DNA sequence: CATTTGTTCAACCGATCTCTTGAATGGTGC
DNA sequence: GCACCATTCAAGAGATCGGTTGAACAAATG
């Protein structure tokens, strides 16, 4: 039934409401493309140049640059010039929290996510992951070997206390570096980063007790847990 | 230096990675339009029909229905038929958390948000809002009058313990209902809902001590604080 | 100052999104 | 079983987005 009354109370500053909603939508829009989400995941590991990000994400440099600028305009990332390069970084840890909330909603309400995890990730490692706080306790007791399977560049930008860095592709070759009397806990970029699943699976196939950390380095850092950083040659805080 | 090596390790299941990122982007895409964000804000107050939502958001019914279906496919809302109507609701409180994270990032990193708040909202009430836990304490001590300025429909779907419901447009007329010996704390739909700012401002202009609650009903509920619900005539859990 | 290297800009096309309009669907209640 | 009603579907116009290409720009190097 057509209600012939005037517009339903065009509130005083519905103008403000609209303007605010547009700002929030702007942030969401920046998150609304898989390539940008992947760039954010890389940036959550630490500062990187455009070129490095483009290579990691399999994008052309121009394309990566465009996406990064969208992220920047949405306030999700920041950049600075360092020598010849422009280095991008997450604007803040609250961006990590936002991505976590996004993943959580998707995980809980999209059956497709479960399906993908079952089909691709659970095939490599079915064990439950180790919660971060449990791991910290066991690190302090020296009961565990922490294995960082990310590329050295990301390891250098920050890693778990005492973590050993063996990128996945070198794992078989460098098995000797892992003590055999302690459980290994592997981690990488985040809760769905395949590297850690794969590493845990491969290690257990070889009889080495191994599990994944629940979440990756960004989530660990977000929880306020301690992170070690290699001192950088050109770094300046 | 141009690295002429082959593609940078096209990881085993970058397929899975891609598929997951697309799912996360799907959720973000659903959030990436001001109209849908507004619908979500209404839904965060409680279950509503398509028609009611369309009217509240100033959309055509067909358009509102389309947006609601996008939200549904992204797992953000759910629906059920009730008599002749279809009633939509938030899928889960984690959606409230996601929206909170989105607003937080926008607030902290988009200068435009501050500008809008300053220009439109702070003009009505400049006092700092009351944190939810503080308010609960004062409610229990009976030290405060809690004022819900949302429409009765939203009040009925859930409100703060002991809250008085006076929609903003009736505020002047019904000032007598407010005890004059206690501070009034007004709230509405969320941290940027103008109703509470306006109400607090108008009350203080009349010499009644009044402030806003920090956040609205959805944030209060998300924090696990107690909510009162009117018993509904046709409700069935 | 000229060159090199890394990043950004600008223009373009195809794909996707948004809203409108008008018709179809499918429960409900009589 | 029938008519009604809220909701959904379908199609189309206009706008926005996404990726490519090639040129422009900026900082460092020699």
Short mmCIF file of C-alpha atoms (C1' of nucleotides) in Angstrom, two decimals:
data_model
loop_
_atom_site.label_atom_id
_atom_site.label_comp_id
_atom_site.label_asym_id
_atom_site.label_seq_id
_atom_site.Cartn_x
_atom_site.Cartn_y
_atom_site.Cartn_z
CA UNK A 1 0.00 0.00 0.00
CA UNK A 2 1.37 3.36 -1.00
CA UNK A 3 1.72 5.50 2.05
CA UNK A 4 0.98 8.99 0.91
CA UNK A 5 2.56 10.72 3.87
CA UNK A 6 5.61 12.82 3.27
CA UNK A 7 9.08 11.33 3.38
CA UNK A 8 9.54 9.38 6.62
CA UNK A 9 11.02 12.13 8.72
CA UNK A 10 14.08 13.28 6.71
CA UNK A 11 16.00 13.68 9.91
CA UNK A 12 17.93 16.85 10.59
CA UNK A 13 21.36 15.59 9.69
CA UNK A 14 20.65 12.45 7.76
CA UNK A 15 23.18 14.27 5.65
CA UNK A 16 25.81 13.47 8.25
CA UNK A 17 24.61 9.90 8.49
CA UNK A 18 24.94 9.48 4.77
CA UNK A 19 28.37 11.06 4.69
CA UNK A 20 29.59 8.80 7.47
CA UNK A 21 28.18 5.69 5.86
CA UNK A 22 30.00 6.64 2.69
CA UNK A 23 33.25 6.83 4.59
CA UNK A 24 32.72 3.43 6.14
CA UNK A 25 31.78 2.04 2.74
CA UNK A 26 34.98 3.49 1.37
CA UNK A 27 36.99 1.37 3.76
CA UNK A 28 34.92 -1.71 2.98
CA UNK A 29 35.32 -1.09 -0.74
CA UNK A 30 39.06 -1.15 -0.33
CA UNK A 31 38.75 -4.60 1.23
CA UNK A 32 36.38 -5.81 -1.45
CA UNK A 33 38.88 -7.25 -3.91
CA UNK A 34 40.95 -10.40 -3.49
CA UNK A 35 44.10 -8.78 -4.83
CA UNK A 36 43.92 -6.01 -2.28
CA UNK A 37 43.27 -8.48 0.52
CA UNK A 38 46.34 -10.38 -0.54
CA UNK A 39 48.43 -7.21 -0.58
CA UNK A 40 47.18 -6.44 2.91
CA UNK A 41 48.16 -9.87 4.07
CA UNK A 42 51.68 -9.35 2.80
CA UNK A 43 51.83 -5.89 4.33
CA UNK A 44 50.70 -7.34 7.65
CA UNK A 45 54.04 -9.19 7.71
CA UNK A 46 55.96 -5.93 7.45
CA UNK A 47 56.89 -3.01 5.27
CA UNK A 48 57.58 -3.77 1.61
CA UNK A 49 58.26 -2.02 -1.66
CA UNK A 50 55.78 -1.83 -4.50
CA UNK A 51 57.92 -4.03 -6.66
CA UNK A 52 58.26 -6.69 -4.01
CA UNK A 53 54.55 -6.70 -3.36
CA UNK A 54 53.73 -6.90 -7.03
CA UNK A 55 56.04 -9.87 -7.43
CA UNK A 56 54.66 -11.63 -4.38
CA UNK A 57 51.07 -11.17 -5.47
CA UNK A 58 51.72 -11.93 -9.10
CA UNK A 59 50.58 -8.51 -10.31
CA UNK A 60 52.05 -6.01 -12.69
CA UNK A 61 53.78 -3.17 -10.90
CA UNK A 62 51.34 -0.60 -12.25
CA UNK A 63 48.40 -2.67 -11.12
CA UNK A 64 49.84 -3.25 -7.66
CA UNK A 65 50.55 0.45 -7.38
CA UNK A 66 46.95 1.26 -8.22
CA UNK A 67 45.61 -1.14 -5.64
CA UNK A 68 47.99 0.21 -3.04
CA UNK A 69 46.79 3.69 -3.68
CA UNK A 70 43.22 2.63 -3.17
CA UNK A 71 44.22 1.06 0.12
CA UNK A 72 46.03 4.24 1.04
CA UNK A 73 43.07 6.45 0.29
CA UNK A 74 40.93 4.21 2.45
CA UNK A 75 43.38 4.70 5.31
CA UNK A 76 44.40 1.06 5.44
CA UNK A 77 48.04 1.50 4.49
CA UNK A 78 50.67 4.20 4.61
CA UNK A 79 53.83 4.69 2.58
CA UNK A 80 57.18 6.38 2.78
CA UNK A 81 59.97 6.86 0.39
CA UNK A 82 63.18 5.04 1.23
CA UNK A 83 65.93 5.69 -1.28
CA UNK A 84 64.72 4.74 -4.70
CA UNK A 85 61.85 2.72 -3.36
CA UNK A 86 58.49 3.54 -1.88
CA UNK A 87 57.77 1.29 1.06
CA UNK A 88 54.20 0.53 2.06
CA UNK A 89 53.02 -0.68 5.44
CA UNK A 90 49.75 -1.26 7.27
CA UNK A 91 48.44 1.98 8.71
CA UNK A 92 47.84 0.38 12.08
CA UNK A 93 47.18 -2.87 13.88
CA UNK A 94 43.49 -2.10 13.84
CA UNK A 95 43.62 -3.07 10.19
CA UNK A 96 44.78 -6.52 11.26
CA UNK A 97 41.81 -6.63 13.62
CA UNK A 98 39.48 -5.62 10.83
CA UNK A 99 40.78 -8.36 8.57
CA UNK A 100 40.41 -10.85 11.39
CA UNK A 101 36.79 -9.82 11.88
CA UNK A 102 36.20 -10.17 8.16
CA UNK A 103 37.68 -13.67 8.07
CA UNK A 104 35.72 -14.65 11.13
CA UNK A 105 32.40 -13.67 9.62
CA UNK A 106 33.27 -15.43 6.38
CA UNK A 107 34.40 -18.56 8.20
CA UNK A 108 31.30 -18.78 10.31
CA UNK A 109 28.70 -17.92 7.72
CA UNK A 110 29.98 -18.98 4.33
CA UNK A 111 29.90 -22.73 3.84
CA UNK A 112 32.25 -22.22 0.92
CA UNK A 113 35.08 -21.34 3.28
CA UNK A 114 34.77 -24.63 5.12
CA UNK A 115 34.65 -26.44 1.84
CA UNK A 116 37.86 -24.84 0.63
CA UNK A 117 39.66 -25.48 3.89
CA UNK A 118 38.56 -29.10 3.87
CA UNK A 119 39.50 -29.64 0.25
CA UNK A 120 42.86 -27.91 0.19
CA UNK A 121 44.25 -27.24 3.62
CA UNK A 122 42.95 -30.06 5.78
CA UNK A 123 44.39 -32.43 3.19
CA UNK A 124 47.83 -31.37 4.40
CA UNK A 125 47.32 -31.25 8.13
CA UNK A 126 44.29 -32.19 10.13
CA UNK A 127 45.55 -31.50 13.65
CA UNK A 128 44.08 -28.66 15.66
CA UNK A 129 46.29 -25.59 15.76
CA UNK A 130 48.09 -24.43 18.90
CA UNK A 131 46.59 -21.32 20.52
CA UNK A 132 49.00 -18.41 20.72
CA UNK A 133 49.00 -18.07 24.48
CA UNK A 134 49.69 -21.79 24.94
CA UNK A 135 52.61 -21.50 22.56
CA UNK A 136 54.12 -18.55 24.38
CA UNK A 137 54.06 -20.53 27.61
CA UNK A 138 55.80 -23.47 25.98
CA UNK A 139 58.35 -21.21 24.33
CA UNK A 140 59.25 -19.81 27.74
CA UNK A 141 59.70 -23.33 29.07
CA UNK A 142 61.89 -24.24 26.10
CA UNK A 143 59.59 -27.12 25.26
CA UNK A 144 59.05 -26.39 21.64
CA UNK A 145 60.77 -25.50 18.38
CA UNK A 146 59.07 -22.61 16.64
CA UNK A 147 59.35 -22.79 12.88
CA UNK A 148 58.78 -19.76 10.67
CA UNK A 149 58.19 -20.96 7.12
CA UNK A 150 57.84 -17.55 5.50
CA UNK A 151 60.41 -16.06 3.14
CA UNK A 152 63.45 -14.55 4.88
CA UNK A 153 62.32 -11.03 4.00
CA UNK A 154 59.20 -11.44 6.08
CA UNK A 155 61.03 -13.24 8.86
CA UNK A 156 63.48 -10.39 9.08
CA UNK A 157 60.69 -7.86 9.52
CA UNK A 158 59.54 -9.59 12.68
CA UNK A 159 59.06 -13.12 13.98
CA UNK A 160 58.21 -15.13 17.06
CA UNK A 161 60.80 -15.23 19.84
CA UNK A 162 63.47 -17.79 19.04
CA UNK A 163 61.78 -18.90 15.83
CA UNK A 164 63.87 -20.76 13.26
CA UNK A 165 63.36 -19.52 9.72
CA UNK A 166 63.17 -22.25 7.10
CA UNK A 167 61.10 -21.31 4.06
CA UNK A 168 58.84 -24.13 3.01
CA UNK A 169 60.75 -24.97 -0.16
CA UNK A 170 63.92 -25.54 1.84
CA UNK A 171 62.26 -27.60 4.54
CA UNK A 172 63.29 -31.07 3.35
CA UNK A 173 66.84 -30.00 2.71
CA UNK A 174 67.26 -28.41 6.11
CA UNK A 175 65.47 -30.90 8.33
CA UNK A 176 68.69 -31.36 10.24
CA UNK A 177 68.39 -27.93 11.78
CA UNK A 178 65.36 -29.00 13.77
CA UNK A 179 65.94 -30.59 17.17
CA UNK A 180 64.28 -34.00 17.20
CA UNK A 181 63.29 -34.15 20.82
CA UNK A 182 60.74 -31.36 20.85
CA UNK A 183 57.49 -30.71 19.09
CA UNK A 184 57.67 -28.27 16.20
CA UNK A 185 55.09 -25.52 15.88
CA UNK A 186 55.00 -23.96 12.43
CA UNK A 187 53.46 -20.65 11.49
CA UNK A 188 53.35 -18.27 8.58
CA UNK A 189 51.22 -15.33 7.48
CA UNK A 190 47.84 -16.01 8.96
CA UNK A 191 45.21 -18.57 9.86
CA UNK A 192 44.72 -19.65 6.25
CA UNK A 193 48.30 -19.37 5.03
CA UNK A 194 48.97 -22.72 3.45
CA UNK A 195 52.69 -22.73 4.24
CA UNK A 196 52.22 -23.70 7.86
CA UNK A 197 49.66 -26.41 7.08
CA UNK A 198 51.98 -27.86 4.49
CA UNK A 199 55.02 -27.70 6.74
CA UNK A 200 53.26 -29.39 9.64
CA UNK A 201 52.00 -32.09 7.31
CA UNK A 202 55.38 -32.78 5.77
CA UNK A 203 57.14 -32.88 9.12
CA UNK A 204 54.67 -35.35 10.57
CA UNK A 205 55.01 -37.54 7.51
CA UNK A 206 58.65 -37.82 8.53
CA UNK A 207 57.78 -38.72 12.07
CA UNK A 208 58.50 -35.30 13.52
CA UNK A 209 55.71 -34.16 15.87
CA UNK A 210 54.49 -30.90 14.41
CA UNK A 211 51.48 -28.65 14.55
CA UNK A 212 50.47 -25.23 13.34
CA UNK A 213 50.15 -22.05 15.32
CA UNK A 214 46.61 -20.74 15.38
CA UNK A 215 46.91 -17.62 13.24
CA UNK A 216 50.09 -16.15 11.91
CA UNK A 217 52.55 -13.49 12.86
CA UNK A 218 50.15 -10.53 12.44
CA UNK A 219 47.60 -12.11 14.79
CA UNK A 220 50.35 -12.91 17.28
CA UNK A 221 51.51 -9.32 17.23
CA UNK A 222 47.95 -8.02 17.46
CA UNK A 223 47.46 -10.06 20.63
CA UNK A 224 50.30 -8.08 22.16
CA UNK A 225 52.65 -11.05 22.31
CA UNK A 226 56.39 -10.48 21.96
CA UNK A 227 57.99 -10.21 18.53
CA UNK A 228 61.67 -10.29 17.63
CA UNK A 229 62.99 -8.07 14.87
CA UNK A 230 66.28 -8.45 13.07
CA UNK A 231 68.18 -5.22 13.13
CA UNK A 232 67.92 -3.80 9.64
CA UNK A 233 70.81 -2.29 7.73
CA UNK A 234 68.94 0.79 6.58
CA UNK A 235 66.10 0.82 9.03
CA UNK A 236 65.29 3.96 10.94
CA UNK A 237 62.59 3.10 13.40
CA UNK B 1 67.98 -5.31 -10.79
CA UNK B 2 65.73 -7.29 -13.06
CA UNK B 3 65.34 -10.82 -11.76
CA UNK B 4 64.91 -13.02 -14.76
CA UNK B 5 63.87 -16.07 -12.84
CA UNK B 6 60.63 -17.82 -13.63
CA UNK B 7 57.35 -17.04 -11.91
CA UNK B 8 57.97 -16.62 -8.18
CA UNK B 9 57.13 -20.12 -7.03
CA UNK B 10 53.47 -20.59 -8.07
CA UNK B 11 52.75 -22.25 -4.76
CA UNK B 12 51.01 -25.62 -4.61
CA UNK B 13 47.56 -24.44 -3.61
CA UNK B 14 47.62 -20.77 -4.40
CA UNK B 15 44.35 -21.94 -5.83
CA UNK B 16 43.00 -22.34 -2.32
CA UNK B 17 44.45 -19.03 -1.30
CA UNK B 18 42.73 -17.33 -4.18
CA UNK B 19 39.42 -19.03 -3.46
CA UNK B 20 39.56 -18.01 0.19
CA UNK B 21 40.46 -14.43 -0.63
CA UNK B 22 37.49 -14.33 -2.94
CA UNK B 23 35.21 -15.43 -0.13
CA UNK B 24 36.58 -12.77 2.20
CA UNK B 25 36.21 -10.20 -0.56
CA UNK B 26 32.63 -11.30 -0.99
CA UNK B 27 31.87 -10.33 2.58
CA UNK B 28 33.70 -7.04 2.20
CA UNK B 29 31.85 -6.33 -1.02
CA UNK B 30 28.57 -6.69 0.82
CA UNK B 31 29.74 -4.01 3.24
CA UNK B 32 30.94 -1.75 0.48
CA UNK B 33 27.80 0.27 -0.10
CA UNK B 34 26.31 2.92 2.19
CA UNK B 35 22.77 1.64 1.68
CA UNK B 36 23.72 -1.82 2.79
CA UNK B 37 25.59 -0.48 5.79
CA UNK B 38 22.50 1.44 6.77
CA UNK B 39 20.34 -1.65 6.42
CA UNK B 40 22.78 -3.52 8.62
CA UNK B 41 22.58 -0.80 11.23
CA UNK B 42 18.82 -1.10 11.32
CA UNK B 43 19.03 -4.87 11.46
CA UNK B 44 21.45 -4.62 14.35
CA UNK B 45 18.56 -3.17 16.36
CA UNK B 46 16.44 -6.24 15.72
CA UNK B 47 14.51 -8.26 13.20
CA UNK B 48 12.52 -6.30 10.60
CA UNK B 49 10.49 -6.83 7.46
CA UNK B 50 11.66 -5.81 4.01
CA UNK B 51 9.02 -3.15 3.79
CA UNK B 52 9.91 -1.64 7.12
CA UNK B 53 13.58 -1.60 6.24
CA UNK B 54 12.93 -0.04 2.87
CA UNK B 55 10.89 2.70 4.48
CA UNK B 56 13.46 3.35 7.19
CA UNK B 57 16.31 3.57 4.71
CA UNK B 58 14.34 5.52 2.12
CA UNK B 59 14.70 2.85 -0.56
CA UNK B 60 12.23 1.26 -2.92
CA UNK B 61 11.11 -2.14 -1.72
CA UNK B 62 12.64 -3.87 -4.73
CA UNK B 63 15.94 -2.14 -4.19
CA UNK B 64 15.99 -2.93 -0.49
CA UNK B 65 15.18 -6.54 -1.29
CA UNK B 66 18.09 -6.72 -3.68
CA UNK B 67 20.51 -5.30 -1.13
CA UNK B 68 19.21 -7.66 1.52
CA UNK B 69 19.82 -10.58 -0.73
CA UNK B 70 23.37 -9.51 -1.31
CA UNK B 71 23.84 -9.29 2.43
CA UNK B 72 22.31 -12.72 2.78
CA UNK B 73 24.57 -14.29 0.20
CA UNK B 74 27.52 -12.82 2.00
CA UNK B 75 26.37 -14.48 5.21
CA UNK B 76 25.75 -11.20 7.00
CA UNK B 77 22.00 -11.55 7.47
CA UNK B 78 19.41 -14.30 7.65
CA UNK B 79 15.71 -14.27 6.98
CA UNK B 80 12.59 -16.16 7.91
CA UNK B 81 9.01 -15.94 6.85
CA UNK B 82 6.56 -14.72 9.47
CA UNK B 83 3.00 -14.62 8.23
CA UNK B 84 2.85 -12.60 5.10
CA UNK B 85 6.17 -10.94 5.74
CA UNK B 86 9.76 -11.98 5.43
CA UNK B 87 11.75 -10.85 8.43
CA UNK B 88 15.47 -10.23 8.14
CA UNK B 89 17.95 -10.21 11.00
CA UNK B 90 21.72 -10.09 11.47
CA UNK B 91 23.23 -13.51 11.02
CA UNK B 92 25.22 -13.19 14.24
CA UNK B 93 26.77 -10.75 16.65
CA UNK B 94 30.08 -11.19 14.92
CA UNK B 95 28.61 -8.97 12.22
CA UNK B 96 28.24 -6.23 14.80
CA UNK B 97 31.88 -6.77 15.69
CA UNK B 98 32.87 -6.52 12.05
CA UNK B 99 31.00 -3.26 11.61
CA UNK B 100 32.62 -1.93 14.76
CA UNK B 101 36.05 -2.79 13.39
CA UNK B 102 35.18 -1.08 10.13
CA UNK B 103 34.05 2.09 11.88
CA UNK B 104 37.10 2.06 14.07
CA UNK B 105 39.50 1.93 11.14
CA UNK B 106 37.58 4.67 9.36
CA UNK B 107 37.47 6.85 12.45
CA UNK B 108 41.18 6.53 13.12
CA UNK B 109 42.50 6.86 9.60
CA UNK B 110 40.07 8.94 7.60
CA UNK B 111 40.24 12.60 8.48
CA UNK B 112 36.91 13.01 6.74
CA UNK B 113 35.16 11.14 9.54
CA UNK B 114 36.43 13.56 12.15
CA UNK B 115 35.40 16.42 9.96
CA UNK B 116 31.85 15.13 9.63
CA UNK B 117 31.53 14.44 13.33
CA UNK B 118 32.81 17.88 14.16
CA UNK B 119 30.57 19.60 11.67
CA UNK B 120 27.33 17.77 12.31
CA UNK B 121 27.36 15.83 15.55
CA UNK B 122 29.63 17.76 17.87
CA UNK B 123 27.48 20.80 17.10
CA UNK B 124 24.72 19.12 19.09
CA UNK B 125 26.64 17.70 22.01
CA UNK B 126 30.28 18.08 22.86
CA UNK B 127 30.43 16.07 26.08
CA UNK B 128 32.33 12.84 26.19
CA UNK B 129 30.09 9.77 26.04
CA UNK B 130 29.58 7.44 29.00
CA UNK B 131 31.36 4.06 28.67
CA UNK B 132 28.98 1.11 28.75
CA UNK B 133 30.43 -0.56 31.83
CA UNK B 134 30.26 2.69 33.80
CA UNK B 135 26.65 3.06 32.83
CA UNK B 136 25.73 -0.45 33.91
CA UNK B 137 27.21 0.23 37.31
CA UNK B 138 25.21 3.43 37.68
CA UNK B 139 22.05 1.73 36.47
CA UNK B 140 22.43 -0.85 39.22
CA UNK B 141 22.84 1.88 41.79
CA UNK B 142 19.75 3.63 40.45
CA UNK B 143 21.77 6.78 39.88
CA UNK B 144 20.76 7.45 36.34
CA UNK B 145 17.84 7.67 33.92
CA UNK B 146 18.49 5.75 30.75
CA UNK B 147 16.78 7.23 27.72
CA UNK B 148 16.21 5.26 24.53
CA UNK B 149 15.45 7.69 21.72
CA UNK B 150 14.87 5.13 18.99
CA UNK B 151 11.47 4.39 17.46
CA UNK B 152 9.24 2.13 19.57
CA UNK B 153 9.67 -0.73 17.12
CA UNK B 154 13.38 -0.87 17.81
CA UNK B 155 12.93 -0.32 21.53
CA UNK B 156 10.53 -3.25 21.65
CA UNK B 157 13.07 -5.55 20.03
CA UNK B 158 15.51 -4.98 22.89
CA UNK B 159 16.72 -2.14 25.06
CA UNK B 160 18.87 -1.30 28.06
CA UNK B 161 17.57 -2.41 31.48
CA UNK B 162 15.01 0.05 32.75
CA UNK B 163 15.38 2.37 29.78
CA UNK B 164 12.62 4.88 29.08
CA UNK B 165 11.61 5.03 25.43
CA UNK B 166 10.97 8.53 24.13
CA UNK B 167 11.61 8.90 20.41
CA UNK B 168 13.50 12.07 19.65
CA UNK B 169 10.58 13.85 18.01
CA UNK B 170 8.50 13.43 21.17
CA UNK B 171 11.22 14.50 23.53
CA UNK B 172 10.12 18.09 24.16
CA UNK B 173 6.52 17.05 24.64
CA UNK B 174 7.34 14.33 27.13
CA UNK B 175 10.04 15.98 29.18
CA UNK B 176 7.88 15.49 32.26
CA UNK B 177 8.48 11.77 32.20
CA UNK B 178 12.14 12.27 33.06
CA UNK B 179 13.04 12.47 36.77
CA UNK B 180 14.85 15.75 37.34
CA UNK B 181 17.19 14.65 40.10
CA UNK B 182 19.31 12.24 38.10
CA UNK B 183 21.54 12.51 35.10
CA UNK B 184 20.05 11.27 31.85
CA UNK B 185 22.07 9.01 29.57
CA UNK B 186 20.67 8.79 26.07
CA UNK B 187 21.46 6.18 23.46
CA UNK B 188 20.24 5.01 20.09
CA UNK B 189 21.54 2.84 17.29
CA UNK B 190 25.27 3.17 17.44
CA UNK B 191 28.23 5.44 18.09
CA UNK B 192 27.37 7.77 15.23
CA UNK B 193 23.59 7.69 15.50
CA UNK B 194 22.60 11.33 15.63
CA UNK B 195 19.50 10.79 17.77
CA UNK B 196 21.44 10.41 21.00
CA UNK B 197 23.68 13.40 20.30
CA UNK B 198 20.66 15.51 19.55
CA UNK B 199 18.74 14.32 22.58
CA UNK B 200 21.62 14.99 24.97
CA UNK B 201 22.08 18.43 23.46
CA UNK B 202 18.43 19.38 23.73
CA UNK B 203 18.15 18.14 27.30
CA UNK B 204 21.18 20.08 28.44
CA UNK B 205 19.83 23.20 26.77
CA UNK B 206 16.93 22.81 29.16
CA UNK B 207 19.17 22.45 32.15
CA UNK B 208 18.81 18.71 32.43
CA UNK B 209 22.17 17.02 32.91
CA UNK B 210 22.48 14.58 30.02
CA UNK B 211 25.12 12.67 28.16
CA UNK B 212 25.30 10.00 25.50
CA UNK B 213 26.10 6.35 25.93
CA UNK B 214 29.28 5.37 24.12
CA UNK B 215 27.94 3.23 21.30
CA UNK B 216 24.36 2.09 20.87
CA UNK B 217 22.27 -0.91 21.69
CA UNK B 218 24.08 -3.33 19.35
CA UNK B 219 27.44 -2.51 20.89
CA UNK B 220 25.97 -2.87 24.38
CA UNK B 221 24.61 -6.28 23.50
CA UNK B 222 27.86 -7.30 21.85
CA UNK B 223 29.69 -6.50 25.06
CA UNK B 224 27.54 -9.10 26.77
CA UNK B 225 25.67 -6.57 28.89
CA UNK B 226 22.06 -7.26 29.85
CA UNK B 227 19.23 -6.40 27.46
CA UNK B 228 15.51 -6.28 28.17
CA UNK B 229 13.05 -7.45 25.55
CA UNK B 230 9.33 -6.67 25.44
CA UNK B 231 7.37 -9.85 25.09
CA UNK B 232 6.15 -9.87 21.49
CA UNK B 233 2.63 -10.74 20.48
CA UNK B 234 3.57 -12.93 17.53
CA UNK B 235 7.13 -13.78 18.46
CA UNK B 236 8.22 -17.38 18.52
CA UNK B 237 11.79 -17.37 19.79
"C1'" DC C 1 73.71 17.19 -16.01
"C1'" DA C 2 72.24 12.83 -18.18
"C1'" DT C 3 71.00 8.12 -17.09
"C1'" DT C 4 68.98 4.62 -14.63
"C1'" DT C 5 65.57 2.67 -11.73
"C1'" DG C 6 61.21 2.53 -9.28
"C1'" DT C 7 56.74 4.40 -9.03
"C1'" DT C 8 52.79 6.83 -10.59
"C1'" DC C 9 49.74 8.81 -14.04
"C1'" DA C 10 46.37 8.77 -17.97
"C1'" DA C 11 43.62 6.71 -21.27
"C1'" DC C 12 41.07 2.89 -22.69
"C1'" DC C 13 37.91 -1.37 -22.92
"C1'" DG C 14 35.47 -4.99 -20.92
"C1'" DA C 15 33.20 -6.45 -16.80
"C1'" DT C 16 30.56 -5.56 -12.79
"C1'" DC C 17 27.47 -2.87 -9.90
"C1'" DT C 18 23.22 0.00 -8.93
"C1'" DC C 19 18.79 1.45 -9.45
"C1'" DT C 20 14.35 1.57 -11.95
"C1'" DT C 21 10.45 -0.54 -13.93
"C1'" DG C 22 7.11 -3.98 -14.53
"C1'" DA C 23 5.96 -8.62 -14.14
"C1'" DA C 24 6.13 -13.13 -11.63
"C1'" DT C 25 6.16 -15.87 -7.42
"C1'" DG C 26 4.52 -17.96 -3.42
"C1'" DG C 27 2.40 -17.98 1.20
"C1'" DT C 28 -1.58 -16.51 3.76
"C1'" DG C 29 -5.96 -15.88 5.15
"C1'" DC C 30 -10.53 -15.83 3.85
"C1'" DG D 1 -9.55 -23.00 -3.84
"C1'" DC D 2 -9.07 -17.97 -4.66
"C1'" DA D 3 -7.57 -13.48 -4.27
"C1'" DC D 4 -4.34 -10.65 -2.06
"C1'" DC D 5 -0.11 -9.09 -0.54
"C1'" DA D 6 4.79 -8.81 0.38
"C1'" DT D 7 8.60 -10.09 -1.75
"C1'" DT D 8 11.46 -11.52 -5.48
"C1'" DC D 9 12.80 -11.87 -10.27
"C1'" DA D 10 14.27 -10.06 -14.88
"C1'" DA D 11 15.83 -6.77 -18.02
"C1'" DG D 12 17.94 -2.51 -19.17
"C1'" DA D 13 20.44 2.18 -18.74
"C1'" DG D 14 24.11 4.60 -16.50
"C1'" DA D 15 27.90 4.61 -13.59
"C1'" DT D 16 31.98 2.59 -11.48
"C1'" DC D 17 35.64 -0.74 -11.27
"C1'" DG D 18 39.81 -3.55 -12.92
"C1'" DG D 19 43.58 -4.49 -15.69
"C1'" DT D 20 46.65 -3.28 -19.64
"C1'" DT D 21 49.59 -0.21 -22.03
"C1'" DG D 22 52.78 3.40 -22.67
"C1'" DA D 23 54.29 7.68 -21.10
"C1'" DA D 24 55.52 10.88 -17.22
"C1'" DC D 25 57.71 11.72 -13.01
"C1'" DA D 26 61.06 11.52 -9.05
"C1'" DA D 27 65.12 10.28 -6.71
"C1'" DA D 28 69.64 8.41 -6.82
"C1'" DT D 29 73.87 7.43 -9.41
"C1'" DG D 30 77.73 8.41 -12.19
#
